[in-house]
Short mmCIF file of C-alpha atoms in Angstrom, two decimals:
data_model
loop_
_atom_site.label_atom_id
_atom_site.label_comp_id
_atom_site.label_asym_id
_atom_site.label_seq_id
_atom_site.Cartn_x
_atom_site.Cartn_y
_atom_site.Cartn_z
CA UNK P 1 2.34 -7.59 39.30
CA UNK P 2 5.47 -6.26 36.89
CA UNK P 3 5.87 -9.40 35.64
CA UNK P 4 2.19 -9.77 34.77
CA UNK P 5 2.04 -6.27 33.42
CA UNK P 6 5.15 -7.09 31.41
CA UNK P 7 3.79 -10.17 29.58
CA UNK P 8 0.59 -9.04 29.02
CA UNK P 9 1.99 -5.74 27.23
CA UNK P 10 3.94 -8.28 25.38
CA UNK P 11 1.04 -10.58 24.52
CA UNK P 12 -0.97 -7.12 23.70
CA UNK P 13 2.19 -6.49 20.80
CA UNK P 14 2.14 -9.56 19.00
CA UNK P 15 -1.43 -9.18 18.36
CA UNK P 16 -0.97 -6.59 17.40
CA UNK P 17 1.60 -6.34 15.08
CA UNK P 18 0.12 -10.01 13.56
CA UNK P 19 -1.64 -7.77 11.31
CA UNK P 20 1.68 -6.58 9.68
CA UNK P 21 2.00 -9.13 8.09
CA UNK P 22 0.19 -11.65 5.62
CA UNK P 23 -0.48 -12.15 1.72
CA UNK P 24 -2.10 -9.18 1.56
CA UNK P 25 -0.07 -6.67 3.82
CA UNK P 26 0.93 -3.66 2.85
CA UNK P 27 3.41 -3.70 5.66
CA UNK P 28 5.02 -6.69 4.59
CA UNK P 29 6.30 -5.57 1.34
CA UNK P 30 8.37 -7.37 -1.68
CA UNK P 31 9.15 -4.72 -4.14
CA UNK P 32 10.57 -1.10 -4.51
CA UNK P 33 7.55 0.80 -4.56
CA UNK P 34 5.59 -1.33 -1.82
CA UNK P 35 8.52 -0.27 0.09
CA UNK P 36 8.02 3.21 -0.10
CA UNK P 37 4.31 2.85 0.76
CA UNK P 38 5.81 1.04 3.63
CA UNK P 39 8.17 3.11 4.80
CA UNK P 40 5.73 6.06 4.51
CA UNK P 41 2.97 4.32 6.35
CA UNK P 42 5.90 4.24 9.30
CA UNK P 43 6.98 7.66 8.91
CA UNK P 44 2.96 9.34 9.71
CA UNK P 45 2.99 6.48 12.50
CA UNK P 46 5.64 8.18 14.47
CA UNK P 47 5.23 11.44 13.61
CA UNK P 48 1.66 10.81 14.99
CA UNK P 49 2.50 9.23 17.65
CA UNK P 50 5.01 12.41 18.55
CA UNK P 51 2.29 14.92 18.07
CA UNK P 52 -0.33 12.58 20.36
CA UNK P 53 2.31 12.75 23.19
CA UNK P 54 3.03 16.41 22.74
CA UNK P 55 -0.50 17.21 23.45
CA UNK P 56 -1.32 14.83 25.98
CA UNK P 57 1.83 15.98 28.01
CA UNK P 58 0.46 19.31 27.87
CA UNK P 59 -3.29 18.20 28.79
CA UNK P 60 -2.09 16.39 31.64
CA UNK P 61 0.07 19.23 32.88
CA UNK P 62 -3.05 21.55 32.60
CA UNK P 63 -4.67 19.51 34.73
CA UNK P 64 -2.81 18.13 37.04
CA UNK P 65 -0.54 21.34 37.54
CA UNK P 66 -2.41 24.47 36.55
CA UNK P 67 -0.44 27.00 38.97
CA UNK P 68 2.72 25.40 37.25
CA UNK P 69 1.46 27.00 34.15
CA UNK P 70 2.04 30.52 34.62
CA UNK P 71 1.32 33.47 31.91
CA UNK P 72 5.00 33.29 30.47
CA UNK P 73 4.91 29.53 30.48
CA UNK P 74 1.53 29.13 29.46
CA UNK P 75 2.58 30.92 26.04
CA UNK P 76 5.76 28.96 25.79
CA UNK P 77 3.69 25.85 26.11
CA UNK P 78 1.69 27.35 23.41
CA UNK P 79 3.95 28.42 21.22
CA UNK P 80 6.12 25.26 21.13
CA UNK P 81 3.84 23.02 21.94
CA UNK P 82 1.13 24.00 19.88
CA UNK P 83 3.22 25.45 16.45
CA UNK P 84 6.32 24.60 16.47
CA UNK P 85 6.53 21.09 16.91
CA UNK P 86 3.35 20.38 15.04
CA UNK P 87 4.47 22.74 12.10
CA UNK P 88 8.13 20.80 12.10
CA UNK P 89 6.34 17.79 12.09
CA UNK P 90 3.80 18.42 9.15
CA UNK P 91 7.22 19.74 7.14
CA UNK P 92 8.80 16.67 7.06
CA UNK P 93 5.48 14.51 6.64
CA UNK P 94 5.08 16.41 3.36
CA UNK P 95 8.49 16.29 2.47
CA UNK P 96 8.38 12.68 3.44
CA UNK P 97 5.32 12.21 0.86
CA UNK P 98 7.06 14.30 -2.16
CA UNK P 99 9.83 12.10 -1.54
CA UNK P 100 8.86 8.69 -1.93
CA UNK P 101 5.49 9.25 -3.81
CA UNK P 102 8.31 10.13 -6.85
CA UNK P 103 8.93 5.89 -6.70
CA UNK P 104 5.40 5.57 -7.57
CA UNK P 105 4.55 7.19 -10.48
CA UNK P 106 5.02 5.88 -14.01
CA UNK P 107 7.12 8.09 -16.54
CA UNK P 108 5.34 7.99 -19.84
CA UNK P 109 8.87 8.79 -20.76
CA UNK P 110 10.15 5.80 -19.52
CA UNK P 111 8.31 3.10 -20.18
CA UNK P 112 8.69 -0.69 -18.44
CA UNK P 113 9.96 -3.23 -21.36
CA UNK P 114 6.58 -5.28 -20.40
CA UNK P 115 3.45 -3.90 -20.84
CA UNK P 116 0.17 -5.48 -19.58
CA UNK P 117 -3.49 -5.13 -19.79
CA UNK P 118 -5.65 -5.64 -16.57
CA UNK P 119 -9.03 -5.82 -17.82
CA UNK P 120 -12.18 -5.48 -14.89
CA UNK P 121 -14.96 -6.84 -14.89
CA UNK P 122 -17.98 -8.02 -12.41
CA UNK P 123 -16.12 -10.04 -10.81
CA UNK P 124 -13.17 -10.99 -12.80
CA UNK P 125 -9.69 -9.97 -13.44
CA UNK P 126 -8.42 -10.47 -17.39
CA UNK P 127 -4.49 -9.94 -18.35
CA UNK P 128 -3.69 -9.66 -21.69
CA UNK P 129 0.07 -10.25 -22.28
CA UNK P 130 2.42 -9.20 -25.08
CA UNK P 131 1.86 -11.40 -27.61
CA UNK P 132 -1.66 -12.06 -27.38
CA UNK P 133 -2.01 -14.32 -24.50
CA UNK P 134 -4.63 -13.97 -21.71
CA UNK P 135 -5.41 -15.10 -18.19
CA UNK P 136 -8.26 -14.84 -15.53
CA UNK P 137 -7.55 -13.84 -12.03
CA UNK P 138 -3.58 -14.37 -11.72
CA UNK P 139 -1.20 -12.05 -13.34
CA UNK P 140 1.77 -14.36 -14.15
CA UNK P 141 5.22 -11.18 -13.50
CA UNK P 142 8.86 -11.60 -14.34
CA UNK P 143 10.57 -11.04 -10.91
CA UNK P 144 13.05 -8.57 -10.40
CA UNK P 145 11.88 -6.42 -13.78
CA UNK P 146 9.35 -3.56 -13.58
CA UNK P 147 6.02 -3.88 -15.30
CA UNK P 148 3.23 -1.64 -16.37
CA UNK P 149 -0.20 -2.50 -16.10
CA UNK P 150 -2.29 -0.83 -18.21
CA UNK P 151 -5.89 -0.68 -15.81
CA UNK P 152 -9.17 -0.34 -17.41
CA UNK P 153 -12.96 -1.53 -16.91
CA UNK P 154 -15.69 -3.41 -19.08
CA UNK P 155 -18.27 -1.68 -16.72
CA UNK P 156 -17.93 0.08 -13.11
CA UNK P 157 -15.34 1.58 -11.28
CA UNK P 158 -12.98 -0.76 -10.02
CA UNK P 159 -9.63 -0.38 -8.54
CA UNK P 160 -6.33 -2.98 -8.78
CA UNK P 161 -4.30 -3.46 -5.68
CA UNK P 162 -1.09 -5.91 -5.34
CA UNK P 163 -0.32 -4.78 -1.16
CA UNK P 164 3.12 -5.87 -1.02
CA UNK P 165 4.28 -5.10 -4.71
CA UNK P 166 2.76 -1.23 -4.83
CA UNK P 167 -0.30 1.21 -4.90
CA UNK P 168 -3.70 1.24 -6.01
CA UNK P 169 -5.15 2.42 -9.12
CA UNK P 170 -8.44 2.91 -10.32
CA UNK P 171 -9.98 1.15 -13.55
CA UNK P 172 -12.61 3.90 -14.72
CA UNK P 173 -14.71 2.77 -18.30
CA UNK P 174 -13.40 4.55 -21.04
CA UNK P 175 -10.08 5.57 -19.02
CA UNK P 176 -6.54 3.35 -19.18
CA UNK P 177 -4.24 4.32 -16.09
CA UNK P 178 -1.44 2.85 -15.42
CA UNK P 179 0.55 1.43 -12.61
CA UNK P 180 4.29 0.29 -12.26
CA UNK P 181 4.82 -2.98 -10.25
CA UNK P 182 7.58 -4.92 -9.25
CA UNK P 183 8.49 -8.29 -7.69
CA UNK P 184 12.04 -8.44 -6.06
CA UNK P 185 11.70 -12.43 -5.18
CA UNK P 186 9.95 -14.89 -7.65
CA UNK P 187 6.52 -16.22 -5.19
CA UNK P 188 2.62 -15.49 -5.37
CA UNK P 189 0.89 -12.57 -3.67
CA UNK P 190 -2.28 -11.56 -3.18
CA UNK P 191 -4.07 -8.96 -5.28
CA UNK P 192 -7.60 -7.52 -4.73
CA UNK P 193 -10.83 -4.86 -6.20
CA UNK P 194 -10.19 -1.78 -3.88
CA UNK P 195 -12.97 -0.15 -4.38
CA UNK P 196 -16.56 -1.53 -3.72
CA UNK P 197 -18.03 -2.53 -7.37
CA UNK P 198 -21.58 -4.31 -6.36
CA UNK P 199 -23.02 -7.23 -4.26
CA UNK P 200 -19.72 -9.92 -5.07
CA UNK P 201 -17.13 -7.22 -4.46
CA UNK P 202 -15.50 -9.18 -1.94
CA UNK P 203 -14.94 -11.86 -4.27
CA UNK P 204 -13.16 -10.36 -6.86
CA UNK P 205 -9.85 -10.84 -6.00
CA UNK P 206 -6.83 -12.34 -8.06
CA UNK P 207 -3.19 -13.62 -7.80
CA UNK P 208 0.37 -12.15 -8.60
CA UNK P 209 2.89 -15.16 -9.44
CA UNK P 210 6.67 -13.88 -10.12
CA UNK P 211 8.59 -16.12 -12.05
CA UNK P 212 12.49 -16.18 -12.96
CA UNK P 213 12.35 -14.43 -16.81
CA UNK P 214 12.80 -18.04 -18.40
CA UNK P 215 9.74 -19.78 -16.31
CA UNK P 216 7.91 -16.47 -17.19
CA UNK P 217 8.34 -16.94 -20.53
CA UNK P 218 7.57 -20.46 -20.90
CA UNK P 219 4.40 -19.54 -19.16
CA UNK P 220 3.49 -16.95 -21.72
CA UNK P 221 3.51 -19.92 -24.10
CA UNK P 222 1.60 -21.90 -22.25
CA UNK P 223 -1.27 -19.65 -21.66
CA UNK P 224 -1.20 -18.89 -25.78
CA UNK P 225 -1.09 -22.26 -26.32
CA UNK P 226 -4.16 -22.81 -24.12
CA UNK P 227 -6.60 -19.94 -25.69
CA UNK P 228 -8.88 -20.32 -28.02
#
């Protein structure tokens, strides 16, 4: 009966955790500030986790030992159980938050030596490169070097997601935000529309291929010499 407990538990993890992982996996990242979305996503896991087993430790010892729980201890439990470990918790979640959201954010300051447009559109991606050169639905990235994207919209809201390479951002009409991403490893990842944008939503999606800087560059000319 152990044994079959033991390998079903097992079985139970690997499905699980199969979901880690993937082209589109947030929790399977390949760049600095995927990382710190990762590492993040980890950190309210646990600290979850913690505060779901404080709790149901003190549930079950309400019920199952009430005339344990005297007056004095009944505060304790309350005390500790109920504010002080929560409260320490919530502290370093914030913390946590300030800490690595700072990896995120784009200093206008600062900018990325490549800048690129990410145009939306029902239901189509367009980059427009330095130089004049466009694509549809793959956004061709010099690994190992950040890049900004410059995010805007021909009509509704939209919103550009690379999982593994960073955030989100929103592409409003008439608004151009911007988002940092970066490739550690040359290789193609999956990008989608993260926010729902009409009837094909689920088929606007793109790809991100990371080259080494010279294939990125000779790919630049390509792509010029193949537009109009």
């Amino acid at each position: 009966m152990h044994r079959r407990f033991s390998r079903g538990l097992a079985l139970l993890s690997a499905f699980a955790l199969s979901g880690c992982t993937g082209n589109l996996s947030a929790l399977s990242p390949a760049g600095p500030s995927a990382s710190a979305i990762a590492t993040l996503w980890w950190i309210m896991l646990i600290a979850g986790l913690a505060i779901f087993a404080a709790t149901t430790m003190a549930l079950a010892v309400a019920w199952w030992r009430p005339a344990w729980l005297g007056q004095r201890r009944s505060r304790t439990l309350i005390l500790w159980g109920g504010l002080v470990l929560p409260s320490a918790i919530l502290v370093a979640l914030v913390g946590s938050a300030f800490a690595l959201g700072e990896r995120l954010l784009v200093r206008r300051d600062a900018p990325a030596r490549i800048q690129i447009e990410a145009v939306a559109r029902q239901w189509q991606w367009e980059f427009r490169y330095p130089g004049g050169s466009t694509s549809l639905d793959i956004l061709h990235l010099p690994a190992g070097e950040d890049v900004d994207l410059v995010v805007t919209t021909e009509d509704v809201i939209h919103s550009l997601w690379v999982p593994r390479l960073g955030g989100k951002i929103d592409a409003i009409p008439g608004h151009r935000n911007r988002i940092r991403l970066h490739a550690d490893v040359p290789g193609r990842f999956g990008g989608i529309c993260a926010e729902f944008c009409g009837e094909r939503h689920a088929e606007m999606h793109f790809s991100v291929e990371a080259h080494e800087e010279p294939a990125f560059m000779n790919q630049l000319r390509q792509l010029g010499r193949n537009d109009p």
